[in-house]
């Protein structure tokens, strides 16, 4: 059923809201902090990418964080994304978030309170009843300052599901418009996630009034898988970061979620507003700002994501790229795929590269050059175009063919 949200109006059933938390949860990764100017540049890039919500920071955390949230809110005072600030469930935090996000055209106050027995006992020292009461008080206060309020159940995935249902019901009754269930410590499996979201969406009274959101950490490398399982169970907001940066092993990566939704529409029946050809540019901007590059084999944005080295794959890709590529490189911002010449490469790729480099060689010359290329490839990890040119020029001088 279509849902009407204070910031987004009426949303199509299959529309996934992309909540980007690169500037808040992402910035919490050790060594990834950004200054104000860098945050503004990232916010602009995320807007151009098509993120629907930017979590700009945690306003009460420091004067610098407050200033960043406020500056980003001012930057988007006319149009652009919803600007959110995180708050714990207390008056000072909520008032700081309300104040910092006020200049935004569409401000959001985001409140987090833990709901697992472990966190309530050890960290909060609160009973279940006290937590329920705090949810009602804090969400009610936030709603007096913003029409768009998100409530998050910290450690939600390790919470007692019946109690979690009561918490979600209380938050919606108090006026929360988005309900977020984080897998705070990256413990869940996709089947757990599916069950949690199906239960909440189908059983909690009033669930149809809120958007359900998923927020997954990558401690077991399952953040994206859990995000997709939540989407399949009806979640319509996903919280993620560029390059998957975030606390410990990181958050679900925005680029992987967006491309999974696009590539596997057959299974997920959903769509995002992400302009996917801008993905690579945004990923590179973050890497430049933070000084941390992504690993070569990172899905979508790693330098090997569209590179082919083995002969069998190269032969297939040269005939039809869809044999070994499930999306086009251009669809995520690469200008082309790449055929890497190394010891696993075959004759077809070698001949193709010679042609690209402008060499028309006969069969004997090709055989000799290919043999010498393989010997060189055993010594070098990657054989570059200059090496190939040198090999063939040498053959020509030696007068083969
Ligand atoms: O992982 C988490 O629980 C969080 C919340 C603050 C949403 O980041
Ligand atoms: Zn988190």
CSV table of C-alpha atoms and ligand atoms in Angstrom, one decimal:
chain,number,residue,atom,x,y,z
A,1,UNK,CA,0.0,0.0,0.0
A,2,UNK,CA,1.3,3.5,-0.9
A,3,UNK,CA,2.5,5.4,2.1
A,4,UNK,CA,2.3,9.2,2.7
A,5,UNK,CA,5.4,10.7,4.5
A,6,UNK,CA,5.8,14.3,5.7
A,7,UNK,CA,9.0,14.7,3.7
A,8,UNK,CA,8.3,12.7,0.6
A,9,UNK,CA,4.6,12.9,0.2
A,10,UNK,CA,3.0,9.8,-1.4
A,11,UNK,CA,5.6,7.2,-2.2
A,12,UNK,CA,5.2,4.4,-4.7
A,13,UNK,CA,5.1,0.9,-3.1
A,14,UNK,CA,8.4,-0.1,-4.6
A,15,UNK,CA,10.4,3.1,-3.9
A,16,UNK,CA,13.4,2.6,-1.6
A,17,UNK,CA,14.6,5.7,0.3
A,18,UNK,CA,18.4,5.9,0.4
A,19,UNK,CA,19.5,7.3,3.8
A,20,UNK,CA,23.1,8.1,3.5
A,21,UNK,CA,25.1,8.1,6.8
A,22,UNK,CA,28.6,8.6,5.3
A,23,UNK,CA,28.9,11.8,7.3
A,24,UNK,CA,27.8,10.3,10.6
A,25,UNK,CA,28.2,6.6,11.0
A,26,UNK,CA,30.8,6.6,8.2
A,27,UNK,CA,32.8,9.3,9.8
A,28,UNK,CA,32.8,7.2,13.0
A,29,UNK,CA,35.4,4.9,11.4
A,30,UNK,CA,38.8,5.5,12.9
A,31,UNK,CA,40.8,7.9,10.8
A,32,UNK,CA,37.9,8.9,8.6
A,33,UNK,CA,37.0,12.2,10.2
A,34,UNK,CA,36.3,15.1,7.8
A,35,UNK,CA,36.4,18.9,8.2
A,36,UNK,CA,33.5,21.2,7.4
A,37,UNK,CA,34.6,22.0,3.9
A,38,UNK,CA,35.1,18.3,3.1
A,39,UNK,CA,31.7,17.5,4.5
A,40,UNK,CA,30.0,20.1,2.4
A,41,UNK,CA,31.7,18.8,-0.7
A,42,UNK,CA,30.6,15.3,0.2
A,43,UNK,CA,27.0,16.5,0.9
A,44,UNK,CA,26.9,18.1,-2.5
A,45,UNK,CA,28.1,15.0,-4.2
A,46,UNK,CA,25.6,12.8,-2.3
A,47,UNK,CA,22.8,15.2,-3.4
A,48,UNK,CA,23.9,14.9,-7.0
A,49,UNK,CA,24.1,11.1,-6.7
A,50,UNK,CA,20.4,11.1,-5.6
A,51,UNK,CA,20.5,10.2,-1.9
A,52,UNK,CA,17.2,11.0,-0.4
A,53,UNK,CA,18.3,11.6,3.2
A,54,UNK,CA,21.7,12.8,4.5
A,55,UNK,CA,22.5,12.1,8.1
A,56,UNK,CA,24.8,15.1,8.4
A,57,UNK,CA,26.1,14.3,11.9
A,58,UNK,CA,25.4,14.0,15.6
A,59,UNK,CA,24.7,17.6,16.5
A,60,UNK,CA,25.4,17.4,20.3
A,61,UNK,CA,28.6,15.4,19.8
A,62,UNK,CA,30.9,18.5,19.5
A,63,UNK,CA,30.6,22.1,18.4
A,64,UNK,CA,32.2,21.1,15.1
A,65,UNK,CA,29.5,18.5,14.5
A,66,UNK,CA,26.8,21.0,15.3
A,67,UNK,CA,28.3,23.4,12.9
A,68,UNK,CA,28.6,20.8,10.2
A,69,UNK,CA,25.0,19.7,10.5
A,70,UNK,CA,23.8,23.3,10.5
A,71,UNK,CA,25.9,24.3,7.5
A,72,UNK,CA,24.7,21.3,5.5
A,73,UNK,CA,21.1,22.2,6.6
A,74,UNK,CA,21.6,25.8,5.3
A,75,UNK,CA,23.1,24.5,2.1
A,76,UNK,CA,19.9,22.6,1.4
A,77,UNK,CA,17.4,25.2,2.6
A,78,UNK,CA,15.6,25.4,-0.7
A,79,UNK,CA,15.5,21.9,-2.2
A,80,UNK,CA,17.5,18.8,-2.0
A,81,UNK,CA,17.7,15.9,0.5
A,82,UNK,CA,16.2,15.6,3.9
A,83,UNK,CA,18.8,16.6,6.5
A,84,UNK,CA,19.0,14.4,9.6
A,85,UNK,CA,20.9,14.7,12.9
A,86,UNK,CA,21.3,11.8,15.4
A,87,UNK,CA,20.2,12.2,19.0
A,88,UNK,CA,20.1,10.0,22.0
A,89,UNK,CA,16.7,9.8,23.7
A,90,UNK,CA,17.2,12.9,25.9
A,91,UNK,CA,16.1,16.5,25.8
A,92,UNK,CA,19.5,18.1,25.3
A,93,UNK,CA,20.4,15.8,22.3
A,94,UNK,CA,17.0,16.3,20.7
A,95,UNK,CA,17.0,20.1,21.1
A,96,UNK,CA,20.5,20.2,19.6
A,97,UNK,CA,19.4,18.2,16.6
A,98,UNK,CA,16.3,20.3,16.2
A,99,UNK,CA,18.3,23.5,16.3
A,100,UNK,CA,21.0,22.3,13.9
A,101,UNK,CA,18.6,20.9,11.3
A,102,UNK,CA,16.2,23.8,11.5
A,103,UNK,CA,17.5,25.7,8.4
A,104,UNK,CA,16.9,22.7,6.2
A,105,UNK,CA,13.9,22.7,3.8
A,106,UNK,CA,13.2,19.2,5.1
A,107,UNK,CA,14.7,18.5,8.6
A,108,UNK,CA,14.6,15.2,10.4
A,109,UNK,CA,15.3,14.4,14.0
A,110,UNK,CA,16.7,10.9,14.4
A,111,UNK,CA,16.5,9.4,17.9
A,112,UNK,CA,18.2,6.2,19.0
A,113,UNK,CA,17.6,4.1,22.1
A,114,UNK,CA,18.8,0.6,22.7
A,115,UNK,CA,16.2,-2.2,23.1
A,116,UNK,CA,18.2,-5.4,23.6
A,117,UNK,CA,18.2,-6.8,27.1
A,118,UNK,CA,22.0,-6.7,27.1
A,119,UNK,CA,22.2,-3.0,26.2
A,120,UNK,CA,19.3,-2.0,28.5
A,121,UNK,CA,20.8,-3.8,31.5
A,122,UNK,CA,24.5,-3.1,31.1
A,123,UNK,CA,24.6,0.3,29.3
A,124,UNK,CA,21.3,2.1,29.9
A,125,UNK,CA,20.5,0.5,33.3
A,126,UNK,CA,16.8,0.8,32.4
A,127,UNK,CA,14.0,-1.6,32.6
A,128,UNK,CA,11.8,-2.5,29.7
A,129,UNK,CA,9.0,-0.4,31.0
A,130,UNK,CA,11.3,2.6,31.4
A,131,UNK,CA,12.6,2.2,27.9
A,132,UNK,CA,9.0,2.2,26.6
A,133,UNK,CA,8.2,5.3,28.5
A,134,UNK,CA,11.4,7.0,27.3
A,135,UNK,CA,10.4,6.2,23.7
A,136,UNK,CA,7.1,7.9,24.1
A,137,UNK,CA,8.6,11.0,25.8
A,138,UNK,CA,11.5,11.5,23.4
A,139,UNK,CA,9.5,10.9,20.2
A,140,UNK,CA,6.7,13.2,21.4
A,141,UNK,CA,9.3,16.0,22.2
A,142,UNK,CA,10.9,15.6,18.8
A,143,UNK,CA,7.6,15.7,17.0
A,144,UNK,CA,7.0,19.2,18.6
A,145,UNK,CA,10.0,20.4,16.6
A,146,UNK,CA,9.9,18.4,13.4
A,147,UNK,CA,7.3,16.7,11.3
A,148,UNK,CA,9.8,14.1,10.2
A,149,UNK,CA,11.1,12.0,13.1
A,150,UNK,CA,13.0,8.7,12.9
A,151,UNK,CA,13.2,6.3,15.8
A,152,UNK,CA,16.0,3.7,15.9
A,153,UNK,CA,16.1,0.6,18.1
A,154,UNK,CA,19.8,0.3,18.8
A,155,UNK,CA,20.8,-3.4,18.8
A,156,UNK,CA,17.3,-4.0,17.5
A,157,UNK,CA,18.3,-7.3,15.8
A,158,UNK,CA,19.4,-8.8,19.1
A,159,UNK,CA,16.3,-7.6,20.9
A,160,UNK,CA,13.4,-9.8,22.1
A,161,UNK,CA,11.1,-9.6,19.1
A,162,UNK,CA,7.9,-9.3,21.2
A,163,UNK,CA,9.4,-6.4,23.2
A,164,UNK,CA,10.7,-4.9,20.0
A,165,UNK,CA,7.1,-4.9,18.6
A,166,UNK,CA,5.9,-3.0,21.7
A,167,UNK,CA,8.7,-0.4,21.3
A,168,UNK,CA,7.9,0.1,17.6
A,169,UNK,CA,4.2,0.5,18.4
A,170,UNK,CA,5.0,3.1,21.1
A,171,UNK,CA,7.3,5.0,18.7
A,172,UNK,CA,4.6,5.1,16.0
A,173,UNK,CA,1.9,6.1,18.4
A,174,UNK,CA,4.1,9.0,19.6
A,175,UNK,CA,4.5,10.2,16.0
A,176,UNK,CA,7.7,8.5,14.6
A,177,UNK,CA,7.4,8.6,10.8
A,178,UNK,CA,10.4,6.2,10.1
A,179,UNK,CA,11.2,3.2,12.2
A,180,UNK,CA,14.8,1.9,11.9
A,181,UNK,CA,15.9,-1.5,13.1
A,182,UNK,CA,19.8,-1.6,13.2
A,183,UNK,CA,21.9,-4.7,13.2
A,184,UNK,CA,24.2,-2.6,15.3
A,185,UNK,CA,26.9,-5.3,15.8
A,186,UNK,CA,26.5,-7.1,12.4
A,187,UNK,CA,25.3,-10.3,14.1
A,188,UNK,CA,22.2,-11.2,12.0
A,189,UNK,CA,21.8,-13.6,9.1
A,190,UNK,CA,19.6,-12.6,6.2
A,191,UNK,CA,16.9,-15.1,7.3
A,192,UNK,CA,16.8,-13.4,10.8
A,193,UNK,CA,16.5,-10.0,9.2
A,194,UNK,CA,13.6,-11.2,7.0
A,195,UNK,CA,11.8,-12.6,10.0
A,196,UNK,CA,12.2,-9.4,12.1
A,197,UNK,CA,10.9,-7.1,9.3
A,198,UNK,CA,8.0,-9.4,8.3
A,199,UNK,CA,6.9,-9.6,12.0
A,200,UNK,CA,7.1,-5.9,12.6
A,201,UNK,CA,5.5,-4.8,9.4
A,202,UNK,CA,2.7,-7.4,9.6
A,203,UNK,CA,2.0,-7.5,13.4
A,204,UNK,CA,2.6,-4.1,14.9
A,205,UNK,CA,-0.6,-2.0,15.2
A,206,UNK,CA,-0.2,1.2,13.2
A,207,UNK,CA,2.8,-0.2,11.2
A,208,UNK,CA,1.2,1.1,7.9
A,209,UNK,CA,1.8,4.7,9.1
A,210,UNK,CA,5.6,4.5,9.1
A,211,UNK,CA,8.4,3.7,6.7
A,212,UNK,CA,10.5,0.8,8.0
A,213,UNK,CA,14.2,1.2,7.7
A,214,UNK,CA,17.2,-1.2,7.8
A,215,UNK,CA,20.7,-0.3,9.1
A,216,UNK,CA,23.3,-3.0,8.9
A,217,UNK,CA,26.9,-3.4,10.0
A,218,UNK,CA,29.4,-5.6,8.3
A,219,UNK,CA,31.1,-7.5,11.1
A,220,UNK,CA,30.3,-10.8,9.4
A,221,UNK,CA,30.5,-9.4,5.8
A,222,UNK,CA,26.6,-9.6,5.6
A,223,UNK,CA,25.6,-6.0,5.7
A,224,UNK,CA,24.4,-5.8,2.1
A,225,UNK,CA,22.8,-9.3,2.2
A,226,UNK,CA,20.9,-8.3,5.3
A,227,UNK,CA,19.8,-5.1,3.7
A,228,UNK,CA,18.4,-6.9,0.7
A,229,UNK,CA,16.6,-9.4,2.9
A,230,UNK,CA,15.0,-6.5,4.8
A,231,UNK,CA,13.9,-5.0,1.5
A,232,UNK,CA,12.4,-8.4,0.5
A,233,UNK,CA,10.4,-8.3,3.8
A,234,UNK,CA,9.1,-4.8,3.1
A,235,UNK,CA,11.7,-2.3,4.4
A,236,UNK,CA,11.5,0.9,2.3
A,237,UNK,CA,14.4,2.9,3.7
A,238,UNK,CA,18.0,1.6,3.7
A,239,UNK,CA,20.8,3.2,5.6
A,240,UNK,CA,24.2,2.9,4.0
A,241,UNK,CA,27.5,4.7,3.3
A,242,UNK,CA,29.7,5.3,0.3
A,243,UNK,CA,32.4,2.6,0.0
A,244,UNK,CA,30.7,0.9,3.0
A,245,UNK,CA,32.7,3.0,5.5
A,246,UNK,CA,31.5,3.0,9.1
A,247,UNK,CA,32.1,1.7,12.7
A,248,UNK,CA,34.5,-1.4,12.8
A,249,UNK,CA,33.9,-3.4,9.6
A,250,UNK,CA,31.6,-0.7,8.3
A,251,UNK,CA,28.1,-0.2,7.1
A,252,UNK,CA,26.2,-1.6,4.1
A,253,UNK,CA,27.7,0.0,1.0
A,254,UNK,CA,25.4,2.4,-0.9
A,255,UNK,CA,26.9,1.5,-4.3
A,256,UNK,CA,26.4,-2.3,-3.7
A,257,UNK,CA,22.8,-1.9,-2.4
A,258,UNK,CA,21.8,0.5,-5.3
A,259,UNK,CA,23.3,-1.8,-7.9
A,260,UNK,CA,21.8,-4.9,-6.4
A,261,UNK,CA,18.4,-3.3,-6.4
A,262,UNK,CA,18.9,-2.2,-10.1
A,263,UNK,CA,20.5,-5.5,-11.3
A,264,UNK,CA,18.1,-7.8,-9.5
A,265,UNK,CA,14.9,-6.0,-10.0
A,266,UNK,CA,13.4,-9.4,-10.8
A,267,UNK,CA,13.9,-10.6,-7.2
A,268,UNK,CA,13.7,-7.4,-5.2
A,269,UNK,CA,10.9,-5.6,-7.1
A,270,UNK,CA,12.2,-2.2,-5.9
A,271,UNK,CA,13.9,0.9,-7.2
A,272,UNK,CA,16.0,3.8,-5.8
A,273,UNK,CA,16.5,7.4,-7.0
A,274,UNK,CA,20.3,6.9,-7.3
A,275,UNK,CA,21.8,8.2,-10.5
A,276,UNK,CA,24.1,5.2,-10.8
A,277,UNK,CA,26.6,6.6,-13.4
A,278,UNK,CA,27.7,9.0,-10.6
A,279,UNK,CA,28.6,6.2,-8.3
A,280,UNK,CA,32.3,5.9,-9.2
A,281,UNK,CA,32.9,9.7,-9.0
A,282,UNK,CA,31.3,9.9,-5.5
A,283,UNK,CA,33.3,6.9,-4.3
A,284,UNK,CA,36.6,8.5,-5.6
A,285,UNK,CA,35.7,11.8,-4.0
A,286,UNK,CA,35.3,10.1,-0.6
A,287,UNK,CA,38.6,8.2,-1.0
A,288,UNK,CA,40.4,11.4,-1.9
A,289,UNK,CA,39.0,13.3,1.0
A,290,UNK,CA,39.7,10.6,3.6
A,291,UNK,CA,42.9,9.3,2.1
A,292,UNK,CA,41.6,5.7,2.2
A,293,UNK,CA,41.3,4.0,-1.2
A,294,UNK,CA,38.9,1.0,-1.7
A,295,UNK,CA,40.4,-2.5,-2.1
A,296,UNK,CA,40.9,-3.5,-5.7
A,297,UNK,CA,38.3,-6.3,-5.5
A,298,UNK,CA,35.6,-4.1,-4.0
A,299,UNK,CA,32.3,-4.7,-5.8
A,300,UNK,CA,31.3,-1.9,-8.2
A,301,UNK,CA,34.1,0.6,-7.4
A,302,UNK,CA,37.2,-1.4,-7.0
A,303,UNK,CA,39.7,-1.1,-9.8
A,304,UNK,CA,39.2,-4.8,-10.6
A,305,UNK,CA,35.4,-4.7,-10.6
A,306,UNK,CA,35.3,-4.7,-14.4
A,307,UNK,CA,38.8,-6.1,-15.2
A,308,UNK,CA,39.3,-9.5,-16.8
A,309,UNK,CA,42.6,-11.3,-16.7
A,310,UNK,CA,41.9,-15.0,-17.5
A,311,UNK,CA,42.0,-16.2,-21.1
A,312,UNK,CA,38.6,-17.9,-20.8
A,313,UNK,CA,36.9,-14.8,-19.5
A,314,UNK,CA,38.7,-12.4,-21.9
A,315,UNK,CA,37.6,-14.5,-24.9
A,316,UNK,CA,34.0,-14.4,-23.6
A,317,UNK,CA,34.0,-10.7,-22.9
A,318,UNK,CA,35.5,-9.8,-26.3
A,319,UNK,CA,32.7,-11.8,-27.9
A,320,UNK,CA,29.9,-10.4,-25.7
A,321,UNK,CA,30.6,-8.6,-22.4
A,322,UNK,CA,27.4,-10.0,-20.8
A,323,UNK,CA,29.1,-13.4,-20.6
A,324,UNK,CA,31.1,-12.2,-17.6
A,325,UNK,CA,29.6,-8.8,-16.6
A,326,UNK,CA,26.2,-8.5,-14.9
A,327,UNK,CA,26.0,-4.8,-15.3
A,328,UNK,CA,27.8,-2.4,-17.7
A,329,UNK,CA,30.8,-0.5,-16.4
A,330,UNK,CA,29.3,2.7,-17.8
A,331,UNK,CA,26.2,2.2,-15.6
A,332,UNK,CA,28.3,2.9,-12.5
A,333,UNK,CA,30.6,5.5,-14.0
A,334,UNK,CA,33.5,3.6,-15.5
A,335,UNK,CA,34.4,4.6,-19.1
A,336,UNK,CA,35.0,1.0,-20.1
A,337,UNK,CA,35.9,-2.4,-18.8
A,338,UNK,CA,39.5,-3.5,-18.9
A,339,UNK,CA,41.3,-6.5,-20.3
A,340,UNK,CA,44.4,-7.0,-18.2
A,341,UNK,CA,47.2,-8.8,-19.9
A,342,UNK,CA,49.0,-11.2,-17.6
A,343,UNK,CA,50.0,-14.9,-17.4
A,344,UNK,CA,46.4,-16.1,-17.4
A,345,UNK,CA,45.5,-14.2,-20.6
A,346,UNK,CA,44.8,-16.0,-23.9
A,347,UNK,CA,45.7,-15.5,-27.5
A,348,UNK,CA,42.4,-13.8,-28.3
A,349,UNK,CA,43.0,-10.9,-25.9
A,350,UNK,CA,46.6,-10.6,-27.0
A,351,UNK,CA,45.6,-10.4,-30.6
A,352,UNK,CA,42.9,-7.9,-29.8
A,353,UNK,CA,45.3,-5.7,-27.9
A,354,UNK,CA,47.8,-5.8,-30.8
A,355,UNK,CA,45.0,-4.6,-33.1
A,356,UNK,CA,44.1,-1.8,-30.7
A,357,UNK,CA,47.7,-0.7,-30.6
A,358,UNK,CA,47.8,-0.6,-34.4
A,359,UNK,CA,49.8,-3.8,-35.2
A,360,UNK,CA,48.6,-6.0,-38.0
A,361,UNK,CA,50.7,-9.2,-37.6
A,362,UNK,CA,50.7,-12.5,-39.4
A,363,UNK,CA,50.2,-15.9,-37.8
A,364,UNK,CA,53.9,-16.7,-37.3
A,365,UNK,CA,54.6,-13.3,-35.9
A,366,UNK,CA,51.6,-13.6,-33.5
A,367,UNK,CA,52.8,-17.0,-32.3
A,368,UNK,CA,56.3,-15.8,-31.6
A,369,UNK,CA,55.2,-12.6,-29.9
A,370,UNK,CA,52.6,-14.5,-27.8
A,371,UNK,CA,55.2,-17.0,-26.7
A,372,UNK,CA,57.5,-14.2,-25.6
A,373,UNK,CA,54.6,-12.4,-24.0
A,374,UNK,CA,53.8,-15.5,-21.8
A,375,UNK,CA,57.5,-15.7,-20.8
A,376,UNK,CA,57.4,-12.0,-19.8
A,377,UNK,CA,54.0,-12.4,-18.0
A,378,UNK,CA,55.6,-15.1,-15.8
A,379,UNK,CA,58.1,-12.5,-14.6
A,380,UNK,CA,55.8,-9.5,-14.5
A,381,UNK,CA,52.4,-9.3,-12.8
A,382,UNK,CA,50.8,-7.2,-15.5
A,383,UNK,CA,52.1,-6.7,-19.0
A,384,UNK,CA,51.5,-3.1,-20.2
A,385,UNK,CA,50.9,-1.8,-23.6
A,386,UNK,CA,54.5,-0.5,-23.8
A,387,UNK,CA,55.8,-4.0,-23.1
A,388,UNK,CA,53.7,-5.4,-25.9
A,389,UNK,CA,54.8,-2.8,-28.3
A,390,UNK,CA,58.4,-3.6,-27.5
A,391,UNK,CA,57.8,-7.3,-28.0
A,392,UNK,CA,56.2,-6.9,-31.4
A,393,UNK,CA,58.7,-4.2,-32.6
A,394,UNK,CA,61.4,-6.7,-31.7
A,395,UNK,CA,59.7,-9.4,-33.8
A,396,UNK,CA,59.4,-7.0,-36.7
A,397,UNK,CA,63.1,-6.1,-36.5
A,398,UNK,CA,63.9,-9.8,-36.4
A,399,UNK,CA,62.0,-10.2,-39.6
A,400,UNK,CA,59.5,-12.9,-38.7
A,401,UNK,CA,56.7,-13.4,-41.3
B,1,LIG,O1,24.4,1.0,14.4
B,1,LIG,C1,23.6,1.6,15.0
B,1,LIG,O2,22.8,1.1,15.9
B,1,LIG,C2,23.5,3.1,14.7
B,1,LIG,C3,22.3,3.8,15.3
B,1,LIG,C4,22.8,5.1,15.9
B,1,LIG,C5,21.3,4.0,14.2
B,1,LIG,O3,24.3,3.6,14.0
B,2,LIG,ZN1,25.3,2.1,12.8
